[in-house]
Tab-separated table of C-alpha atoms in Angstrom:
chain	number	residue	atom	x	y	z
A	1	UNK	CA	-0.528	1.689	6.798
A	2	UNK	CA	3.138	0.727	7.469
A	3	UNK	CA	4.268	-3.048	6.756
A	4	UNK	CA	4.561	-4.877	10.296
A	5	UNK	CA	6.947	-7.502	10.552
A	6	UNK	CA	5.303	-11.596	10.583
A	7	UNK	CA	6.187	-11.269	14.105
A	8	UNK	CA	4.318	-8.150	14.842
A	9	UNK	CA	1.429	-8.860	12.595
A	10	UNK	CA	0.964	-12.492	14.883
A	11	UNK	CA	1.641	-10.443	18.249
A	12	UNK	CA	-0.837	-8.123	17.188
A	13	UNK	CA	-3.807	-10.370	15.962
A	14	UNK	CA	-3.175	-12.131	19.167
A	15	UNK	CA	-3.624	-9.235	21.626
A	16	UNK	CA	-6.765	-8.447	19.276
A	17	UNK	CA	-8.057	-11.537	20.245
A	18	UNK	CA	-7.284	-11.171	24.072
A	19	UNK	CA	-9.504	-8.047	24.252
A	20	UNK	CA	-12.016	-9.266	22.168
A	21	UNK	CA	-12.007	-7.471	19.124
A	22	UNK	CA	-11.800	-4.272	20.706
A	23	UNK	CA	-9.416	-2.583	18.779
A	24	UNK	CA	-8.863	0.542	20.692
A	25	UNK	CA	-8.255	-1.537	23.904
A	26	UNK	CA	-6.073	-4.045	22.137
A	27	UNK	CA	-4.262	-0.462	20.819
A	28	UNK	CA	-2.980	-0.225	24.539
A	29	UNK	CA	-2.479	-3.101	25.183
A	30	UNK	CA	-0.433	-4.043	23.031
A	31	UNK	CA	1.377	-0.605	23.275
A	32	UNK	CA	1.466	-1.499	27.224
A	33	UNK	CA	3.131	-4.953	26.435
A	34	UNK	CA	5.402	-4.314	24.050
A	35	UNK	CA	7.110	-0.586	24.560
A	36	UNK	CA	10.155	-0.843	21.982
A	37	UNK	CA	7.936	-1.764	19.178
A	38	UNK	CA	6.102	0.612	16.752
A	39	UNK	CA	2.511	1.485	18.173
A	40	UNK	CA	-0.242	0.554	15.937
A	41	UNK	CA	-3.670	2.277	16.248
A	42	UNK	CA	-7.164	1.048	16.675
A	43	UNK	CA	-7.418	1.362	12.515
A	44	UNK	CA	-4.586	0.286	11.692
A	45	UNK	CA	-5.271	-3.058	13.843
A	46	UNK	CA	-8.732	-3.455	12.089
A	47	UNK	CA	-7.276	-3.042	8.851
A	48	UNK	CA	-4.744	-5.419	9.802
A	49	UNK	CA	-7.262	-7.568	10.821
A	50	UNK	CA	-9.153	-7.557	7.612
A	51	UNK	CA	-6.060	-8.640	5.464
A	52	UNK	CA	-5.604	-11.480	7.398
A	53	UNK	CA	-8.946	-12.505	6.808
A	54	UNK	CA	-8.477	-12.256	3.686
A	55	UNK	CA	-5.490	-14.299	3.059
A	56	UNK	CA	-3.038	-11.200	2.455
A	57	UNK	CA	-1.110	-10.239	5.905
A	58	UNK	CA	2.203	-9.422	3.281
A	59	UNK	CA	0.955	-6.783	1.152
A	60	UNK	CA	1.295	-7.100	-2.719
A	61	UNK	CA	3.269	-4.551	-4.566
A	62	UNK	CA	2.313	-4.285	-7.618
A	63	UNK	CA	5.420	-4.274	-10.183
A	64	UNK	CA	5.633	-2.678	-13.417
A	65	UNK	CA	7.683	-4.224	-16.095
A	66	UNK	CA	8.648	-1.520	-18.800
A	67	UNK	CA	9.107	-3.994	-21.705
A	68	UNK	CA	5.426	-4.128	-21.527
A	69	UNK	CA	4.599	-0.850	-22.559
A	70	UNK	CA	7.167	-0.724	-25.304
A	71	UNK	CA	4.388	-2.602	-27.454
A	72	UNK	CA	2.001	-0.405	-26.914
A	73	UNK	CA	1.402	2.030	-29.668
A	74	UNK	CA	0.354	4.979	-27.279
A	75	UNK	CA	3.785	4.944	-25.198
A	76	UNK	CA	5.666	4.720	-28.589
A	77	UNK	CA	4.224	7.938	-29.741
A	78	UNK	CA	4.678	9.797	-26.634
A	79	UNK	CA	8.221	8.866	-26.237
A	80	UNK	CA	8.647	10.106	-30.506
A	81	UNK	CA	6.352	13.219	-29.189
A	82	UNK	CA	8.874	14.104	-26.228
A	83	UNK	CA	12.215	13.370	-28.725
A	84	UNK	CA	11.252	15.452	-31.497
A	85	UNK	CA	10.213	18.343	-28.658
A	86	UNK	CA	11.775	17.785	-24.960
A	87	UNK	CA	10.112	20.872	-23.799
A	88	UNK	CA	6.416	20.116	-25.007
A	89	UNK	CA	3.584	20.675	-22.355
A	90	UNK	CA	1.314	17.711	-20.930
A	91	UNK	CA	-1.358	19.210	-22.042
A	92	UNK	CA	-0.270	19.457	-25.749
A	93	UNK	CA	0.374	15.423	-25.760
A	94	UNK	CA	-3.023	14.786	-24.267
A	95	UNK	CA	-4.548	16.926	-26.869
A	96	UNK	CA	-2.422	15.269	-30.151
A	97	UNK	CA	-3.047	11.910	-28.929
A	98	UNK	CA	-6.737	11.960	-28.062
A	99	UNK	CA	-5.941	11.369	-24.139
A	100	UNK	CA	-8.606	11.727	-21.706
């Protein structure tokens, strides 16, 4: 599902209340309303929906720092692994290191 802008999210929520909580009716109208904008469909305006009762209309990304794996003992052998041989197969790390 594509990010909506606060504006859109409100504007959509709204017209979701108009018709009810029919989402495939509040799908055209709010596609009837406002022509210029992206079109959400019936799904996409129930999922929308649930976030927001939820408490999470901006969706998380989750970040990855990469200092955090340099402690870990597993990413320290696989990065001496792929130095000693750049041309090693998956497969052969998974098997040296135990990886399921």
């Amino acid at each position: 599902m594509a990010d909506y802008l606060a504006n859109d999210n409100i504007d959509i929520l709204l017209v979701l209340g108009e018709c009810r909580r029919n989402y495939r009716r509040s799908a055209v109208l709010y596609r009837e309303r406002f022509p210029r904008r992206r079109h959400p469909n019936a799904n996409t305006i129930r999922f929308l929906e649930l976030r927001a009762r939820r408490c999470h209309l901006r969706r998380q990304r989750i970040r990855r720092n990469i200092e955090d794996q340099t402690q870990n003992p597993r990413f320290l052998a696989i990065l001496a692994i792929v130095h000693l041989d750049p041309h090693i197969m998956l497969r052969t790390i998974q098997r040296e290191l135990l990886v399921v």
